[in-house]
Amino acid sequence: MATLLHPLALIGRNTLALLAAIGRVAMFLGATISHMVRPPFYLKELWQAILNVGYFSLPVVGLTAIFTGGALALQIYSGGSRFNAEAVVPQIVAIGMVRELGPVLVGLMIAARVTSSVAAEIATMKVTEQIDALVTLSTHPMKYLTVPRVLAALITVPALVAVGDVIGVMGGFLVATERLGFNPAAYLQNTWNFLETLDIVSSLVKGAAFGFIAALMGCYYGMNSGRGAQGVGRATKLSVVAAAVLILAANFLLTQAFFSV
Amino acid sequence: MIELRNVHKSFGPKDVLRGVDLSVGKGRSMVIIGGSGTGKSVTLKCILGLVTPDQGSITVDGAPVASVRSAKARETFLARFGMLFQGGALFDSLPVWQNVAFRLLRGQLKRPKAEARDIAIEKLRRVGLGAETADLFPAELSGGMQKRVGLARAIAAEPEIIFFDEPTTGLDPIMAGVINELIREIVVEMGATAVTITHDMTSVRAIADDVAMLHAGKIRWTGPVAEMDAASDPYLTQFITGSAEGPIETLR
């Protein structure tokens, strides 16, 4: 009987652990927002974080977007040709990039690049007592470490998404005009006429949400890291996994909110 | 000055502190000794409010630590303390002088950058480091130098109370001697109250006015350092002599 009940106990234990984790993340989120709106504000740390999260992510975002846009154009052309719809390449590349792939790929790249480094940095600071040192120097770690990073992601990731959208569309444009024989002027005209304000707004809102999630997860797992090298490694891994899964889940919910009919 | 009464703290099933009673007089240098894992660091963290005790009271100048709640009151409270961490705990994203002047660059004690830098360089000189170290990063320093920078940071804002967490651990005997001497001089010239935790008996004799021995979560013995050797407590005697035989259980 005991062995029979074991799987149930396992499910129960994991459910409780999951609920506890959700509660802890929610409390961390509340603390982050409450520290975000109350002084002191560390502007130098915010500027540093904006450079790290935003500016230095530009190359990876650009590369990701241009290859994805190019591949998308090829796929739509070959798929569309099955029912004589090759002509829709500009429209589908635009909608696919702006509504979905731009924000999602940028979000995942930020999870890989920023969440991991934030988690590893803060976790190492915790393990080497630098967080305790901050407190004894009358500086709140949430204000000094978490708020600048989360705020920086909230501000810069939408901008990165905008850049990614444009470069992605350009990737599609290059492939379509160079390889597939589309007329450049007509391609751009079709893209521009087809996109609606809501497509762009949804893209930027997704960017802000994904950036927030990515930075928050990095800070949360960093601050709650276990001891030693193993603790730092585990915190980093968990932060990236959590950020990626939450970004994809949030993407579904936001898509549903913006576009469900 | 600092009073701990019946302080208890557990982490999960592990009882670390089981009723610590300790008082540290104003301007005295108290050294807490005890084996690894006996709760020395936790005791310091309880006084600073980094860890909240499960039971008991801690007062600093008669004011309970637990009553310091608002962010502003915490900042004022912590401004009275300086702490040297075991591994130095320097912020590796900041150059040495900004580490030392950390408290002087933000918050209630904020002052102009040039002035903060001058103070940092003066404190670095006090711990035996030249002005050329000011612009290096912590990762470029040796262990002994990192300890010195940590010491400079601890005294930068002229605190009334200074904590030293294992100041000589990981240093060679000569460097350990230098750090001990520095601590003694600084505490005397600043007139600060000091609490040091260590298991290095050379350090104890160099730094302490008073000694307290922590064992199994309680203060086993406390008194002036001069009376330590003559004390009849077998636990204390075993610790001082470093003998494997005695009442303290050793894993072998």
Short mmCIF file of C-alpha atoms in Angstrom, two decimals:
data_model
loop_
_atom_site.label_atom_id
_atom_site.label_comp_id
_atom_site.label_asym_id
_atom_site.label_seq_id
_atom_site.Cartn_x
_atom_site.Cartn_y
_atom_site.Cartn_z
CA MET A 1 0.00 0.00 0.00
CA ALA A 2 2.79 2.36 0.92
CA THR A 3 4.51 1.85 -2.42
CA LEU A 4 1.18 2.29 -4.19
CA LEU A 5 0.67 5.63 -2.48
CA HIS A 6 4.18 6.76 -3.25
CA PRO A 7 3.41 8.38 -6.64
CA LEU A 8 0.52 10.27 -5.04
CA ALA A 9 2.81 11.54 -2.29
CA LEU A 10 5.26 12.62 -4.96
CA ILE A 11 2.58 14.54 -6.84
CA GLY A 12 1.39 16.14 -3.62
CA ARG A 13 4.87 17.15 -2.56
CA ASN A 14 5.70 18.66 -5.93
CA THR A 15 2.38 20.51 -6.09
CA LEU A 16 3.03 22.03 -2.67
CA ALA A 17 6.57 22.96 -3.67
CA LEU A 18 5.27 24.59 -6.84
CA LEU A 19 2.66 26.58 -4.93
CA ALA A 20 5.28 27.68 -2.41
CA ALA A 21 7.58 28.78 -5.24
CA ILE A 22 4.76 30.76 -6.87
CA GLY A 23 4.11 32.44 -3.53
CA ARG A 24 7.79 33.31 -3.07
CA VAL A 25 8.08 34.72 -6.60
CA ALA A 26 4.90 36.76 -6.04
CA MET A 27 6.33 38.19 -2.82
CA PHE A 28 9.61 38.96 -4.57
CA LEU A 29 7.64 40.68 -7.36
CA GLY A 30 5.74 42.76 -4.79
CA ALA A 31 8.96 43.75 -3.04
CA THR A 32 10.57 44.69 -6.37
CA ILE A 33 7.67 46.93 -7.36
CA SER A 34 7.50 48.54 -3.92
CA HIS A 35 11.25 49.32 -4.00
CA MET A 36 10.93 50.58 -7.57
CA VAL A 37 8.66 53.43 -6.57
CA ARG A 38 10.37 54.47 -3.32
CA PRO A 39 13.68 56.36 -3.05
CA PRO A 40 16.64 56.13 -2.93
CA PHE A 41 17.13 55.50 -6.67
CA TYR A 42 20.52 54.36 -7.91
CA LEU A 43 20.76 56.05 -11.31
CA LYS A 44 24.35 55.06 -11.99
CA GLU A 45 23.48 51.39 -11.50
CA LEU A 46 20.40 51.85 -13.70
CA TRP A 47 22.51 53.36 -16.50
CA GLN A 48 25.04 50.51 -16.21
CA ALA A 49 22.20 47.98 -16.39
CA ILE A 50 20.68 49.73 -19.43
CA LEU A 51 24.02 49.36 -21.21
CA ASN A 52 24.38 45.72 -20.19
CA VAL A 53 20.83 44.61 -20.91
CA GLY A 54 20.05 46.81 -23.88
CA TYR A 55 23.02 48.10 -25.76
CA PHE A 56 25.27 45.05 -25.50
CA SER A 57 22.40 42.76 -26.54
CA LEU A 58 22.03 44.49 -29.90
CA PRO A 59 24.45 42.23 -31.88
CA VAL A 60 22.84 38.99 -30.77
CA VAL A 61 19.35 40.37 -31.35
CA GLY A 62 20.31 41.59 -34.82
CA LEU A 63 21.85 38.27 -35.84
CA THR A 64 18.92 36.26 -34.50
CA ALA A 65 16.40 38.46 -36.29
CA ILE A 66 18.09 38.61 -39.69
CA PHE A 67 18.51 34.83 -40.00
CA THR A 68 14.98 34.17 -38.75
CA GLY A 69 13.46 36.71 -41.14
CA GLY A 70 15.40 35.19 -44.02
CA ALA A 71 14.39 31.62 -43.17
CA LEU A 72 10.79 32.71 -42.71
CA ALA A 73 10.70 34.21 -46.22
CA LEU A 74 12.07 30.96 -47.73
CA GLN A 75 9.58 28.83 -45.80
CA ILE A 76 6.57 30.92 -46.71
CA TYR A 77 7.60 31.02 -50.35
CA SER A 78 8.02 27.26 -50.59
CA GLY A 79 4.96 26.51 -48.45
CA GLY A 80 2.86 29.14 -50.19
CA SER A 81 3.81 27.82 -53.63
CA ARG A 82 1.84 24.64 -52.88
CA PHE A 83 -1.37 26.61 -53.31
CA ASN A 84 -0.10 29.41 -55.53
CA ALA A 85 0.22 31.89 -52.66
CA GLU A 86 3.90 32.82 -53.06
CA ALA A 87 2.93 36.47 -53.27
CA VAL A 88 2.01 36.71 -49.59
CA VAL A 89 5.66 36.50 -48.46
CA PRO A 90 5.95 40.20 -47.42
CA GLN A 91 2.73 40.17 -45.45
CA ILE A 92 3.38 36.91 -43.61
CA VAL A 93 7.00 37.77 -42.84
CA ALA A 94 5.83 41.09 -41.42
CA ILE A 95 3.08 39.61 -39.31
CA GLY A 96 5.15 36.61 -38.21
CA MET A 97 8.13 38.71 -37.22
CA VAL A 98 6.30 41.59 -35.56
CA ARG A 99 3.57 39.71 -33.76
CA GLU A 100 5.40 36.54 -32.73
CA LEU A 101 8.98 35.78 -33.63
CA GLY A 102 10.44 39.21 -32.91
CA PRO A 103 9.30 39.47 -29.30
CA VAL A 104 9.64 35.74 -28.53
CA LEU A 105 13.14 35.34 -29.95
CA VAL A 106 14.37 38.57 -28.37
CA GLY A 107 12.80 37.45 -25.07
CA LEU A 108 14.54 34.07 -25.25
CA MET A 109 17.85 35.67 -26.23
CA ILE A 110 17.54 38.02 -23.25
CA ALA A 111 16.80 35.00 -21.05
CA ALA A 112 19.96 33.34 -22.33
CA ARG A 113 22.16 36.40 -22.19
CA VAL A 114 20.83 38.57 -19.37
CA THR A 115 18.93 36.25 -17.01
CA SER A 116 21.87 33.87 -16.77
CA SER A 117 24.44 36.58 -16.13
CA VAL A 118 22.25 38.41 -13.61
CA ALA A 119 21.52 35.18 -11.72
CA ALA A 120 25.17 34.09 -11.69
CA GLU A 121 26.39 37.54 -10.65
CA ILE A 122 23.91 38.01 -7.81
CA ALA A 123 24.28 34.38 -6.66
CA THR A 124 28.06 34.79 -6.51
CA MET A 125 27.61 38.00 -4.56
CA LYS A 126 25.40 36.13 -2.14
CA VAL A 127 27.80 33.23 -1.75
CA THR A 128 30.76 35.57 -1.10
CA GLU A 129 28.78 37.61 1.47
CA GLN A 130 28.69 40.68 -0.77
CA ILE A 131 24.91 40.91 -0.26
CA ASP A 132 25.39 40.91 3.53
CA ALA A 133 28.11 43.52 3.06
CA LEU A 134 25.66 45.70 1.11
CA VAL A 135 23.18 45.51 3.96
CA THR A 136 25.78 46.42 6.58
CA LEU A 137 26.72 49.40 4.39
CA SER A 138 23.10 50.59 4.70
CA THR A 139 22.23 49.74 1.10
CA HIS A 140 19.18 47.61 0.34
CA PRO A 141 20.12 44.81 -2.09
CA MET A 142 16.68 44.97 -3.74
CA LYS A 143 17.15 48.67 -4.50
CA TYR A 144 20.79 48.41 -5.49
CA LEU A 145 20.74 45.15 -7.46
CA THR A 146 17.21 44.11 -8.43
CA VAL A 147 15.46 47.39 -9.24
CA PRO A 148 18.08 48.75 -11.70
CA ARG A 149 18.20 45.46 -13.60
CA VAL A 150 14.43 44.95 -13.80
CA LEU A 151 13.83 48.58 -14.73
CA ALA A 152 16.55 48.47 -17.38
CA ALA A 153 15.00 45.36 -18.96
CA LEU A 154 11.53 46.93 -18.85
CA ILE A 155 12.82 49.99 -20.73
CA THR A 156 15.29 48.46 -23.18
CA VAL A 157 13.76 45.13 -24.23
CA PRO A 158 10.83 46.79 -26.07
CA ALA A 159 13.43 48.84 -27.95
CA LEU A 160 15.38 45.66 -28.70
CA VAL A 161 12.17 44.06 -29.97
CA ALA A 162 11.55 47.05 -32.25
CA VAL A 163 15.08 46.68 -33.63
CA GLY A 164 14.59 42.92 -33.98
CA ASP A 165 11.29 43.41 -35.83
CA VAL A 166 12.85 45.80 -38.34
CA ILE A 167 15.93 43.65 -38.90
CA GLY A 168 13.78 40.52 -39.20
CA VAL A 169 11.61 42.15 -41.86
CA MET A 170 14.80 43.27 -43.58
CA GLY A 171 16.10 39.68 -43.52
CA GLY A 172 12.94 38.57 -45.26
CA PHE A 173 13.23 41.49 -47.68
CA LEU A 174 16.81 40.59 -48.61
CA VAL A 175 16.02 36.93 -49.26
CA ALA A 176 12.81 37.76 -51.14
CA THR A 177 14.37 40.39 -53.39
CA GLU A 178 17.76 38.72 -53.95
CA ARG A 179 16.72 35.07 -54.22
CA LEU A 180 13.01 34.90 -54.88
CA GLY A 181 12.68 37.70 -57.41
CA PHE A 182 10.38 40.07 -55.54
CA ASN A 183 10.33 43.72 -56.48
CA PRO A 184 11.98 45.70 -53.66
CA ALA A 185 9.66 48.69 -53.74
CA ALA A 186 6.54 46.55 -53.91
CA TYR A 187 7.82 44.36 -51.06
CA LEU A 188 8.28 47.32 -48.74
CA GLN A 189 4.98 48.85 -49.81
CA ASN A 190 3.14 45.59 -49.09
CA THR A 191 4.78 45.23 -45.69
CA TRP A 192 4.01 48.78 -44.68
CA ASN A 193 0.39 48.70 -45.87
CA PHE A 194 -0.32 45.39 -44.24
CA LEU A 195 0.90 46.09 -40.69
CA GLU A 196 -1.57 47.62 -38.28
CA THR A 197 -0.92 49.70 -35.18
CA LEU A 198 -2.10 46.85 -32.96
CA ASP A 199 0.57 44.54 -34.42
CA ILE A 200 3.30 46.94 -33.40
CA VAL A 201 1.80 47.80 -30.01
CA SER A 202 1.41 44.11 -29.15
CA SER A 203 5.03 43.51 -30.15
CA LEU A 204 6.33 46.23 -27.83
CA VAL A 205 4.07 45.25 -24.94
CA LYS A 206 5.30 41.67 -25.26
CA GLY A 207 8.87 42.96 -25.24
CA ALA A 208 8.29 44.86 -22.01
CA ALA A 209 6.64 41.85 -20.37
CA PHE A 210 9.37 39.42 -21.48
CA GLY A 211 12.15 41.78 -20.39
CA PHE A 212 10.52 42.17 -16.99
CA ILE A 213 10.17 38.40 -16.60
CA ALA A 214 13.76 37.73 -17.70
CA ALA A 215 15.35 40.23 -15.30
CA LEU A 216 13.04 39.33 -12.43
CA MET A 217 13.86 35.62 -12.71
CA GLY A 218 17.59 36.33 -12.82
CA CYS A 219 17.37 38.44 -9.68
CA TYR A 220 15.03 36.06 -7.86
CA TYR A 221 17.13 32.95 -8.39
CA GLY A 222 20.33 34.87 -7.71
CA MET A 223 19.07 36.23 -4.41
CA ASN A 224 17.82 32.78 -3.37
CA SER A 225 20.90 30.87 -4.46
CA GLY A 226 22.26 27.98 -2.43
CA ARG A 227 25.83 27.80 -1.19
CA GLY A 228 28.99 27.22 -3.13
CA ALA A 229 29.75 26.76 -6.80
CA GLN A 230 26.96 24.21 -7.06
CA GLY A 231 24.45 26.67 -5.62
CA VAL A 232 25.44 29.30 -8.18
CA GLY A 233 25.22 26.79 -11.02
CA ARG A 234 21.81 25.61 -9.94
CA ALA A 235 20.50 29.16 -9.51
CA THR A 236 21.70 30.09 -13.01
CA LYS A 237 20.16 27.02 -14.63
CA LEU A 238 16.83 27.43 -12.85
CA SER A 239 16.65 31.13 -13.67
CA VAL A 240 17.06 30.55 -17.41
CA VAL A 241 14.60 27.66 -17.48
CA ALA A 242 12.02 29.61 -15.48
CA ALA A 243 12.46 32.74 -17.58
CA ALA A 244 12.14 30.81 -20.88
CA VAL A 245 9.03 28.89 -19.80
CA LEU A 246 7.37 31.98 -18.31
CA ILE A 247 8.14 34.02 -21.45
CA LEU A 248 6.51 31.40 -23.67
CA ALA A 249 3.51 31.13 -21.34
CA ALA A 250 3.17 34.92 -21.16
CA ASN A 251 3.42 35.04 -24.96
CA PHE A 252 0.43 32.75 -25.28
CA LEU A 253 -1.61 34.78 -22.78
CA LEU A 254 -0.72 38.10 -24.39
CA THR A 255 -1.43 36.79 -27.89
CA GLN A 256 -4.79 35.57 -26.61
CA ALA A 257 -5.49 38.96 -25.03
CA PHE A 258 -4.53 40.95 -28.14
CA PHE A 259 -5.76 38.83 -31.01
CA SER A 260 -8.43 36.33 -29.94
CA VAL A 261 -11.70 36.98 -31.70
CA MET B 1 26.65 48.61 25.16
CA ILE B 2 25.76 45.42 23.27
CA GLU B 3 23.62 43.01 25.28
CA LEU B 4 22.37 39.61 24.17
CA ARG B 5 19.89 37.84 26.43
CA ASN B 6 18.81 34.24 25.91
CA VAL B 7 19.14 34.43 22.10
CA HIS B 8 17.90 31.34 20.24
CA LYS B 9 18.11 30.66 16.51
CA SER B 10 17.40 27.53 14.50
CA PHE B 11 17.73 26.89 10.80
CA GLY B 12 15.23 24.15 10.01
CA PRO B 13 15.89 21.28 12.41
CA LYS B 14 19.33 22.63 13.34
CA ASP B 15 19.50 24.62 16.59
CA VAL B 16 22.46 26.93 16.14
CA LEU B 17 22.04 29.30 19.09
CA ARG B 18 20.46 27.86 22.24
CA GLY B 19 20.31 30.77 24.64
CA VAL B 20 23.30 33.07 24.13
CA ASP B 21 23.92 35.60 26.92
CA LEU B 22 26.67 38.08 26.22
CA SER B 23 27.49 41.66 27.02
CA VAL B 24 30.13 43.76 25.35
CA GLY B 25 31.15 46.93 27.17
CA LYS B 26 31.54 50.26 25.39
CA GLY B 27 35.04 50.71 23.97
CA ARG B 28 36.01 47.10 24.78
CA SER B 29 37.39 44.57 22.36
CA MET B 30 35.49 41.31 22.72
CA VAL B 31 36.69 38.19 20.96
CA ILE B 32 34.30 35.28 20.53
CA ILE B 33 36.07 31.96 20.09
CA GLY B 34 34.64 28.55 19.33
CA GLY B 35 34.90 25.72 16.80
CA SER B 36 33.53 25.85 13.29
CA GLY B 37 29.74 25.73 13.12
CA THR B 38 29.14 26.77 16.73
CA GLY B 39 27.17 29.85 15.68
CA LYS B 40 29.76 32.62 15.93
CA SER B 41 28.85 34.21 12.59
CA VAL B 42 25.13 33.80 13.27
CA THR B 43 25.59 35.70 16.54
CA LEU B 44 27.12 38.66 14.71
CA LYS B 45 24.43 38.54 12.03
CA CYS B 46 21.75 38.57 14.75
CA ILE B 47 23.23 41.75 16.25
CA LEU B 48 23.25 43.44 12.84
CA GLY B 49 19.69 42.34 12.12
CA LEU B 50 20.78 40.28 9.09
CA VAL B 51 19.28 37.27 10.86
CA THR B 52 16.24 37.52 13.14
CA PRO B 53 16.52 35.48 16.35
CA ASP B 54 13.65 33.09 17.18
CA GLN B 55 13.72 34.07 20.82
CA GLY B 56 15.53 36.39 23.23
CA SER B 57 16.52 40.04 23.08
CA ILE B 58 19.44 42.00 21.67
CA THR B 59 19.99 45.61 22.63
CA VAL B 60 22.56 48.16 21.49
CA ASP B 61 22.92 51.04 23.96
CA GLY B 62 19.69 49.90 25.60
CA ALA B 63 17.64 50.06 22.37
CA PRO B 64 16.31 46.71 21.13
CA VAL B 65 17.59 45.78 17.64
CA ALA B 66 14.18 44.26 16.79
CA SER B 67 12.51 47.68 17.15
CA VAL B 68 14.60 49.15 14.30
CA ARG B 69 12.15 48.61 11.48
CA SER B 70 11.72 51.55 9.10
CA ALA B 71 14.23 51.89 6.27
CA LYS B 72 15.49 55.18 7.62
CA ALA B 73 15.95 53.87 11.16
CA ARG B 74 17.79 50.82 9.77
CA GLU B 75 20.14 53.06 7.85
CA THR B 76 20.89 55.18 10.93
CA PHE B 77 21.35 52.03 13.01
CA LEU B 78 23.69 50.37 10.51
CA ALA B 79 25.68 53.57 10.03
CA ARG B 80 27.03 52.97 13.55
CA PHE B 81 28.57 49.66 12.49
CA GLY B 82 31.48 48.61 10.36
CA MET B 83 32.14 45.01 9.43
CA LEU B 84 35.09 43.12 8.03
CA PHE B 85 33.85 39.99 6.32
CA GLN B 86 35.71 36.69 6.29
CA GLY B 87 36.45 36.69 2.54
CA GLY B 88 36.59 40.47 2.38
CA ALA B 89 33.23 40.58 0.52
CA LEU B 90 34.51 43.38 -1.69
CA PHE B 91 32.24 44.39 -4.58
CA ASP B 92 34.17 43.18 -7.59
CA SER B 93 32.36 45.49 -10.01
CA LEU B 94 33.76 48.55 -8.25
CA PRO B 95 37.36 49.79 -8.02
CA VAL B 96 39.07 49.64 -4.62
CA TRP B 97 38.48 53.26 -3.66
CA GLN B 98 34.75 53.03 -4.40
CA ASN B 99 34.59 49.91 -2.24
CA VAL B 100 36.22 51.75 0.64
CA ALA B 101 34.11 54.88 0.18
CA PHE B 102 30.90 52.93 -0.59
CA ARG B 103 28.99 54.41 2.33
CA LEU B 104 30.32 57.90 1.61
CA LEU B 105 29.06 57.86 -1.98
CA ARG B 106 25.38 57.25 -1.22
CA GLY B 107 22.72 57.53 1.47
CA GLN B 108 22.78 59.61 4.63
CA LEU B 109 26.58 59.95 4.76
CA LYS B 110 26.92 60.99 1.10
CA ARG B 111 29.52 63.61 0.30
CA PRO B 112 31.22 64.99 -2.83
CA LYS B 113 33.06 62.40 -4.92
CA ALA B 114 36.48 64.04 -4.60
CA GLU B 115 36.17 64.20 -0.82
CA ALA B 116 35.02 60.58 -0.60
CA ARG B 117 38.01 59.54 -2.72
CA ASP B 118 40.40 61.47 -0.48
CA ILE B 119 38.97 59.76 2.60
CA ALA B 120 39.24 56.38 0.88
CA ILE B 121 42.91 56.97 0.04
CA GLU B 122 43.60 58.10 3.59
CA LYS B 123 41.94 54.94 4.98
CA LEU B 124 43.88 52.79 2.53
CA ARG B 125 47.09 54.41 3.75
CA ARG B 126 45.97 53.67 7.33
CA VAL B 127 45.86 49.95 6.52
CA GLY B 128 49.21 50.08 4.74
CA LEU B 129 48.13 50.36 1.11
CA GLY B 130 49.44 53.04 -1.24
CA ALA B 131 47.29 55.41 -3.31
CA GLU B 132 48.12 53.37 -6.42
CA THR B 133 45.83 50.56 -5.20
CA ALA B 134 42.83 52.93 -5.23
CA ASP B 135 42.03 52.40 -8.91
CA LEU B 136 42.66 48.66 -9.04
CA PHE B 137 39.81 46.17 -8.95
CA PRO B 138 39.45 43.69 -6.06
CA ALA B 139 40.25 40.73 -8.35
CA GLU B 140 43.70 42.23 -8.97
CA LEU B 141 44.63 42.08 -5.27
CA SER B 142 46.14 39.29 -3.17
CA GLY B 143 44.19 37.79 -0.25
CA GLY B 144 46.05 39.87 2.31
CA MET B 145 45.47 43.07 0.36
CA GLN B 146 41.77 42.26 0.00
CA LYS B 147 41.55 41.87 3.79
CA ARG B 148 43.20 45.26 4.20
CA VAL B 149 40.77 46.88 1.77
CA GLY B 150 37.91 45.22 3.66
CA LEU B 151 39.34 46.68 6.85
CA ALA B 152 39.61 50.14 5.26
CA ARG B 153 35.97 49.86 4.15
CA ALA B 154 34.88 48.83 7.64
CA ILE B 155 36.45 51.92 9.21
CA ALA B 156 35.78 54.41 6.38
CA ALA B 157 32.74 56.02 7.99
CA GLU B 158 34.31 56.02 11.49
CA PRO B 159 31.86 53.56 13.06
CA GLU B 160 31.35 53.23 16.82
CA ILE B 161 31.14 49.47 16.64
CA ILE B 162 33.29 47.24 14.41
CA PHE B 163 32.83 43.52 13.76
CA PHE B 164 35.62 41.34 12.48
CA ASP B 165 34.65 37.93 11.09
CA GLU B 166 37.70 35.64 11.17
CA PRO B 167 40.12 38.42 10.20
CA THR B 168 43.18 36.15 9.87
CA THR B 169 41.68 33.05 8.24
CA GLY B 170 43.51 32.13 5.05
CA LEU B 171 46.48 34.44 5.63
CA ASP B 172 50.10 33.47 6.20
CA PRO B 173 51.31 33.88 9.82
CA ILE B 174 53.17 37.13 9.15
CA MET B 175 50.26 38.72 7.31
CA ALA B 176 47.96 37.47 10.08
CA GLY B 177 50.22 39.20 12.61
CA VAL B 178 50.09 42.42 10.60
CA ILE B 179 46.28 42.33 10.41
CA ASN B 180 46.01 41.61 14.15
CA GLU B 181 48.24 44.56 14.93
CA LEU B 182 46.27 46.82 12.59
CA ILE B 183 42.99 45.81 14.19
CA ARG B 184 44.34 46.47 17.67
CA GLU B 185 45.75 49.88 16.72
CA ILE B 186 42.64 50.98 14.86
CA VAL B 187 40.27 49.91 17.63
CA VAL B 188 42.37 51.72 20.22
CA GLU B 189 42.82 54.93 18.23
CA MET B 190 39.16 55.11 17.21
CA GLY B 191 37.93 54.20 20.67
CA ALA B 192 35.49 51.82 18.99
CA THR B 193 33.73 48.82 20.47
CA ALA B 194 34.94 45.72 18.66
CA VAL B 195 33.61 42.20 18.37
CA THR B 196 35.87 39.70 16.63
CA ILE B 197 35.13 36.07 15.91
CA THR B 198 38.03 33.76 15.37
CA HIS B 199 39.53 30.42 16.22
CA ASP B 200 43.06 31.70 15.92
CA MET B 201 44.47 31.91 19.48
CA THR B 202 47.32 34.23 18.40
CA SER B 203 44.68 36.61 17.17
CA VAL B 204 42.80 36.35 20.48
CA ARG B 205 45.86 37.32 22.49
CA ALA B 206 46.68 40.19 20.14
CA ILE B 207 43.21 41.72 19.87
CA ALA B 208 41.12 40.87 22.92
CA ASP B 209 40.25 42.76 26.09
CA ASP B 210 37.58 40.18 26.84
CA VAL B 211 37.03 36.66 25.58
CA ALA B 212 33.84 34.62 25.26
CA MET B 213 33.77 31.00 24.27
CA LEU B 214 30.77 29.77 22.30
CA HIS B 215 30.10 26.06 22.43
CA ALA B 216 26.94 24.13 21.49
CA GLY B 217 24.97 27.33 21.00
CA LYS B 218 25.74 28.84 24.41
CA ILE B 219 28.43 30.99 25.96
CA ARG B 220 30.55 28.50 27.86
CA TRP B 221 32.97 30.97 29.46
CA THR B 222 33.48 34.72 29.38
CA GLY B 223 36.00 36.98 31.08
CA PRO B 224 39.03 39.20 30.60
CA VAL B 225 41.74 37.77 28.36
CA ALA B 226 44.23 37.81 31.26
CA GLU B 227 42.10 35.29 33.16
CA MET B 228 41.64 32.98 30.19
CA ASP B 229 44.68 30.78 30.78
CA ALA B 230 43.97 30.32 34.47
CA ALA B 231 40.30 29.45 33.92
CA SER B 232 39.28 26.00 35.05
CA ASP B 233 36.68 25.32 32.35
CA PRO B 234 37.78 22.12 30.60
CA TYR B 235 36.14 23.14 27.31
CA LEU B 236 38.03 26.43 27.27
CA THR B 237 41.30 24.78 28.25
CA GLN B 238 40.94 22.21 25.49
CA PHE B 239 40.25 24.94 22.92
CA ILE B 240 43.17 27.11 24.01
CA THR B 241 45.62 24.25 23.98
CA GLY B 242 44.21 22.74 20.81
CA SER B 243 44.20 19.30 22.40
CA ALA B 244 42.40 16.38 20.76
CA GLU B 245 41.65 15.00 24.24
CA GLY B 246 38.88 16.63 26.25
CA PRO B 247 35.15 17.20 26.54
CA ILE B 248 34.71 18.78 23.06
CA GLU B 249 33.69 16.04 20.67
CA THR B 250 35.95 15.65 17.69
CA LEU B 251 35.13 13.69 14.60
CA ARG B 252 37.92 11.40 13.65
#
